[in-house]
Structure formats: structure tokens, C-alpha cells
Amino acid sequence: MQEIIGNIVIGAGIIFMVFGVVGMIRFDTFYTRVLASSKTDTVGAFTIIIGLAIRHGFTFFTAKLVLLAVVILIFNPLVSHILVRSAHLSGYEEKKIKDDKK
């Protein structure tokens, strides 16, 4: 039962990652693409790690996974914020990345 629940949570993480890829393709500006990728990357990686922890039970491996999840939850949004802030402060103009020919 523990393995099935772990696999379901890992599958949910993979679905979040797929939504991030779709967001990267769908959105057309730099800032919206960074928003879509950073949010889904954080949630997707976190749920995959939690699914692995559930699947393996309480071991030393699980403790390392929980530490990795905490590091991802802290540093991924921080790095995304630094990236967008440096682009904004350097004067990056928000332009559409793809041409819509209608």
C-alpha cells in the first residue's frame, strides 16, 4: 500500500512538471515563462521527493530526501527571484518571444 501511495504522489509530481513544460511553451514573455517554470519546478520536485520518501519508508535515505526537499523549497524560489530581479534592474524590456501571425 505504501508503494502505491508513493507512486501516486510521484505521478502527481510528474504531472506538475508537464504543466511547467506546457507553460514554458504557452506563455510568450520572459517574466511569465520564469513564473510558470519556477512554480511548477518547485512543486513538482517537492512532490516527487515526498513520493520517494513515502515509497521507501522511514530510513536514512528518507532523511536525506527531506533535507533535499527543504533545500529545494528554500533555494528554488530565491534563485528565480534573483534571476527576474536582475533582469528587471538591468533594464530588460518585456517583449513577446514568439511572433503571433494572425
XYZ file of N, CA, C and O in Angstrom:
408
model
N 0.818 -1.194 0.000
C 0.000 0.000 0.000
C 0.864 1.261 0.000
O 0.542 2.238 -0.669
N 1.949 1.204 0.753
C 2.864 2.343 0.842
C 3.497 2.647 -0.516
O 3.652 3.810 -0.899
N 3.816 1.594 -1.241
C 4.417 1.776 -2.566
C 3.411 2.381 -3.552
O 3.783 3.225 -4.378
N 2.163 1.996 -3.461
C 1.134 2.534 -4.356
C 0.909 4.020 -4.091
O 0.836 4.828 -5.025
N 0.815 4.407 -2.813
C 0.639 5.823 -2.473
C 1.850 6.633 -2.936
O 1.701 7.730 -3.481
N 3.052 6.080 -2.741
C 4.259 6.759 -3.204
C 4.264 6.958 -4.711
O 4.641 8.017 -5.208
N 3.834 5.935 -5.437
C 3.783 6.052 -6.899
C 2.755 7.086 -7.347
O 2.974 7.802 -8.331
N 1.641 7.185 -6.637
C 0.625 8.188 -6.980
C 1.173 9.592 -6.762
O 0.981 10.485 -7.598
N 1.874 9.805 -5.657
C 2.447 11.126 -5.378
C 3.546 11.456 -6.393
O 3.646 12.594 -6.865
N 4.357 10.475 -6.757
C 5.381 10.700 -7.791
C 4.723 11.046 -9.124
O 5.176 11.945 -9.850
N 3.635 10.362 -9.457
C 2.890 10.676 -10.687
C 2.330 12.090 -10.673
O 2.345 12.786 -11.697
N 1.859 12.527 -9.514
C 1.370 13.910 -9.403
C 2.506 14.901 -9.628
O 2.315 15.941 -10.275
N 3.692 14.594 -9.121
C 4.855 15.461 -9.359
C 5.230 15.530 -10.824
O 5.580 16.596 -11.344
N 5.144 14.404 -11.494
C 5.440 14.389 -12.930
C 4.409 15.208 -13.696
O 4.746 15.931 -14.642
N 3.154 15.145 -13.279
C 2.108 15.943 -13.934
C 2.378 17.436 -13.732
O 2.221 18.238 -14.663
N 2.809 17.837 -12.525
C 3.178 19.236 -12.302
C 4.315 19.655 -13.225
O 4.319 20.763 -13.767
N 5.291 18.779 -13.407
C 6.410 19.096 -14.301
C 5.931 19.254 -15.750
O 6.407 20.136 -16.468
N 5.001 18.428 -16.167
C 4.456 18.535 -17.529
C 3.725 19.867 -17.694
O 3.844 20.529 -18.733
N 2.973 20.280 -16.654
C 2.314 21.589 -16.718
C 3.338 22.713 -16.847
O 3.087 23.714 -17.520
N 4.484 22.556 -16.230
C 5.545 23.557 -16.361
C 6.077 23.640 -17.781
O 6.331 24.732 -18.301
N 6.226 22.508 -18.414
C 6.688 22.495 -19.809
C 5.647 23.142 -20.716
O 5.984 23.938 -21.603
N 4.380 22.831 -20.479
C 3.311 23.445 -21.269
C 3.290 24.953 -21.041
O 3.097 25.738 -21.979
N 3.508 25.384 -19.806
C 3.566 26.817 -19.510
C 4.726 27.497 -20.208
O 4.596 28.630 -20.674
N 5.855 26.820 -20.285
C 7.005 27.393 -20.984
C 6.709 27.556 -22.475
O 7.163 28.506 -23.099
N 5.968 26.641 -23.030
C 5.629 26.738 -24.451
C 4.509 27.755 -24.673
O 4.537 28.532 -25.630
N 3.538 27.757 -23.786
C 2.327 28.564 -23.972
C 2.547 30.056 -23.756
O 2.047 30.879 -24.523
N 3.255 30.426 -22.696
C 3.444 31.841 -22.392
C 4.466 32.458 -23.329
O 5.358 31.791 -23.831
N 4.320 33.784 -23.547
C 5.114 34.391 -24.600
C 6.076 35.477 -24.118
O 6.770 36.064 -24.933
N 6.161 35.752 -22.834
C 7.122 36.741 -22.352
C 8.066 36.091 -21.349
O 7.772 35.042 -20.770
N 9.189 36.741 -21.137
C 10.220 36.216 -20.249
C 9.702 36.041 -18.832
O 9.903 35.002 -18.200
N 9.029 37.044 -18.315
C 8.599 37.020 -16.921
C 7.531 35.954 -16.666
O 7.542 35.291 -15.634
N 6.603 35.787 -17.593
C 5.586 34.759 -17.401
C 6.173 33.357 -17.543
O 5.739 32.436 -16.855
N 7.155 33.211 -18.398
C 7.812 31.911 -18.528
C 8.602 31.551 -17.282
O 8.596 30.401 -16.846
N 9.276 32.521 -16.702
C 10.010 32.252 -15.464
C 9.036 31.913 -14.341
O 9.291 31.012 -13.535
N 7.908 32.610 -14.286
C 6.900 32.323 -13.266
C 6.381 30.898 -13.402
O 6.316 30.150 -12.421
N 6.034 30.511 -14.625
C 5.492 29.172 -14.850
C 6.521 28.098 -14.534
O 6.203 27.080 -13.906
N 7.747 28.312 -14.939
C 8.761 27.279 -14.717
C 9.181 27.185 -13.258
O 9.386 26.087 -12.742
N 9.293 28.299 -12.565
C 9.763 28.239 -11.182
C 8.727 27.639 -10.245
O 9.064 26.850 -9.364
N 7.472 27.991 -10.432
C 6.428 27.452 -9.549
C 6.240 25.957 -9.763
O 6.193 25.179 -8.811
N 6.133 25.541 -11.003
C 5.895 24.124 -11.259
C 7.130 23.286 -10.972
O 7.005 22.127 -10.574
N 8.305 23.855 -11.159
C 9.526 23.133 -10.850
C 9.639 22.881 -9.353
O 9.989 21.785 -8.915
N 9.319 23.876 -8.550
C 9.386 23.717 -7.101
C 8.364 22.695 -6.612
O 8.701 21.774 -5.861
N 7.124 22.839 -7.043
C 6.070 21.927 -6.590
C 6.299 20.519 -7.136
O 6.130 19.530 -6.414
N 6.696 20.409 -8.389
C 6.932 19.097 -8.986
C 8.075 18.352 -8.327
O 7.955 17.160 -7.998
N 9.185 19.028 -8.115
C 10.331 18.378 -7.463
C 9.991 18.001 -6.026
O 10.366 16.921 -5.552
N 9.273 18.884 -5.321
C 8.890 18.601 -3.936
C 7.988 17.373 -3.849
O 8.202 16.493 -3.005
N 6.996 17.276 -4.714
C 6.090 16.127 -4.651
C 6.772 14.835 -5.079
O 6.479 13.776 -4.521
N 7.684 14.901 -6.030
C 8.429 13.700 -6.412
C 9.293 13.225 -5.250
O 9.357 12.026 -4.947
N 9.945 14.146 -4.563
C 10.789 13.778 -3.428
C 9.941 13.215 -2.286
O 10.305 12.223 -1.647
N 8.800 13.831 -2.010
C 7.909 13.313 -0.968
C 7.386 11.928 -1.354
O 7.275 11.035 -0.508
N 7.063 11.725 -2.625
C 6.634 10.403 -3.083
C 7.706 9.349 -2.902
O 7.428 8.212 -2.505
N 8.959 9.715 -3.172
C 10.063 8.783 -2.942
C 10.233 8.480 -1.460
O 10.512 7.342 -1.077
N 10.057 9.493 -0.614
C 10.167 9.285 0.828
C 9.058 8.367 1.326
O 9.297 7.494 2.173
N 7.845 8.536 0.819
C 6.736 7.663 1.215
C 7.000 6.236 0.753
O 6.769 5.272 1.484
N 7.514 6.111 -0.439
C 7.738 4.787 -1.018
C 8.810 3.991 -0.273
O 8.703 2.781 -0.133
N 9.852 4.669 0.199
C 10.961 3.968 0.841
C 10.796 3.811 2.342
O 11.598 3.137 2.979
N 9.798 4.440 2.934
C 9.610 4.317 4.369
C 10.580 5.214 5.133
O 11.284 6.039 4.562
N 10.623 5.054 6.450
C 11.475 5.898 7.283
C 12.858 5.264 7.421
O 13.065 4.330 8.192
N 13.808 5.770 6.638
C 15.198 5.313 6.679
C 16.109 6.526 6.624
O 15.659 7.669 6.594
N 17.401 6.250 6.605
C 18.368 7.339 6.457
C 18.228 8.002 5.086
O 18.413 9.204 4.936
N 17.875 7.212 4.088
C 17.627 7.736 2.744
C 16.492 8.752 2.758
O 16.563 9.794 2.102
N 15.455 8.478 3.525
C 14.322 9.397 3.635
C 14.732 10.704 4.302
O 14.275 11.778 3.901
N 15.594 10.614 5.301
C 16.083 11.830 5.949
C 16.849 12.703 4.964
O 16.710 13.935 4.961
N 17.643 12.084 4.107
C 18.355 12.849 3.084
C 17.389 13.461 2.077
O 17.594 14.584 1.616
N 16.328 12.731 1.735
C 15.329 13.268 0.812
C 14.598 14.463 1.415
O 14.327 15.442 0.720
N 14.269 14.381 2.689
C 13.595 15.500 3.348
C 14.515 16.719 3.393
O 14.073 17.854 3.153
N 15.786 16.516 3.654
C 16.750 17.624 3.629
C 16.831 18.238 2.233
O 16.859 19.461 2.084
N 16.844 17.397 1.217
C 16.858 17.887 -0.161
C 15.583 18.670 -0.482
O 15.643 19.711 -1.152
N 14.445 18.214 -0.003
C 13.184 18.923 -0.240
C 13.198 20.291 0.424
O 12.726 21.278 -0.166
N 13.753 20.385 1.618
C 13.840 21.677 2.302
C 14.755 22.626 1.532
O 14.434 23.811 1.351
N 15.860 22.115 1.033
C 16.786 22.949 0.258
C 16.108 23.442 -1.017
O 16.230 24.613 -1.392
N 15.367 22.579 -1.692
C 14.662 22.985 -2.909
C 13.590 24.029 -2.601
O 13.438 25.008 -3.331
N 12.856 23.835 -1.507
C 11.806 24.795 -1.149
C 12.370 26.168 -0.793
O 11.698 27.183 -0.972
N 13.589 26.210 -0.293
C 14.200 27.495 0.065
C 14.872 28.140 -1.139
O 14.655 29.313 -1.438
N 15.694 27.390 -1.850
C 16.556 27.999 -2.851
C 15.940 28.173 -4.230
O 16.328 29.086 -4.961
N 15.007 27.336 -4.627
C 14.434 27.480 -5.969
C 13.667 28.793 -6.133
O 13.889 29.514 -7.109
N 12.763 29.171 -5.227
C 12.119 30.483 -5.382
C 13.100 31.640 -5.232
O 12.962 32.669 -5.897
N 14.098 31.470 -4.383
C 15.092 32.517 -4.181
C 15.894 32.771 -5.462
O 16.084 33.922 -5.867
N 16.336 31.715 -6.109
C 17.103 31.857 -7.346
C 16.231 32.427 -8.464
O 16.696 33.268 -9.248
N 14.981 32.021 -8.541
C 14.074 32.577 -9.551
C 13.860 34.069 -9.319
O 13.846 34.856 -10.268
N 13.709 34.457 -8.068
C 13.549 35.875 -7.746
C 14.800 36.662 -8.123
O 14.698 37.758 -8.700
N 15.963 36.136 -7.831
C 17.209 36.822 -8.168
C 17.350 36.963 -9.687
O 17.768 38.020 -10.180
N 16.984 35.937 -10.423
C 17.066 35.983 -11.882
C 16.148 37.060 -12.461
O 16.581 37.888 -13.279
N 14.907 37.097 -12.011
C 13.949 38.072 -12.536
C 14.309 39.488 -12.082
O 14.212 40.443 -12.852
N 14.753 39.623 -10.851
C 15.117 40.946 -10.346
C 16.330 41.509 -11.089
O 16.368 42.689 -11.420
N 17.310 40.662 -11.365
C 18.482 41.152 -12.109
C 18.107 41.522 -13.536
O 18.642 42.484 -14.089
N 17.174 40.777 -14.141
C 16.709 41.146 -15.481
C 15.981 42.476 -15.441
O 16.159 43.326 -16.322
N 15.174 42.688 -14.418
C 14.428 43.943 -14.297
C 15.373 45.122 -14.037
O 15.225 46.186 -14.646
N 16.332 44.939 -13.140
C 17.251 46.031 -12.818
C 18.211 46.351 -13.954
O 18.694 47.474 -14.063
N 18.495 45.380 -14.799
C 19.396 45.638 -15.924
C 18.677 46.312 -17.083
O 19.297 46.649 -18.083
N 17.359 46.486 -16.964
C 16.618 47.197 -17.990
C 16.053 46.310 -19.077
O 15.761 46.777 -20.174
N 15.898 45.038 -18.780
C 15.345 44.129 -19.770
C 13.907 44.525 -20.075
O 13.081 44.641 -19.188
N 13.635 44.779 -21.349
C 12.284 45.141 -21.760
C 11.497 43.877 -22.054
O 11.983 42.971 -22.722
N 10.282 43.862 -21.563
C 9.436 42.697 -21.777
C 8.877 42.729 -23.190
O 8.067 43.572 -23.542
N 9.354 41.826 -24.013
C 8.891 41.701 -25.388
C 8.307 40.313 -25.569
O 8.685 39.379 -24.879
N 7.439 40.191 -26.516
C 6.928 38.870 -26.820
C 8.030 38.060 -27.483
O 8.717 38.539 -28.380
N 8.172 36.829 -27.048
C 9.251 35.990 -27.544
C 8.866 35.346 -28.876
O 9.671 35.203 -29.770
N 7.608 34.980 -29.010
C 7.184 34.358 -30.272
C 6.301 35.326 -31.049
O 5.628 36.171 -30.484
N 6.330 35.197 -32.338
C 5.524 36.062 -33.197
C 4.175 35.394 -33.427
O 4.093 34.250 -33.848
N 3.118 36.126 -33.135
C 1.781 35.646 -33.414
C 1.349 36.183 -34.777
O 1.121 37.365 -34.936
N 1.272 35.295 -35.748
C 0.866 35.695 -37.099
C -0.594 35.321 -37.275
O -0.931 34.181 -37.532
N -1.439 36.319 -37.112
C -2.876 36.073 -37.247
C -3.442 36.874 -38.379
O -3.054 37.900 -38.737
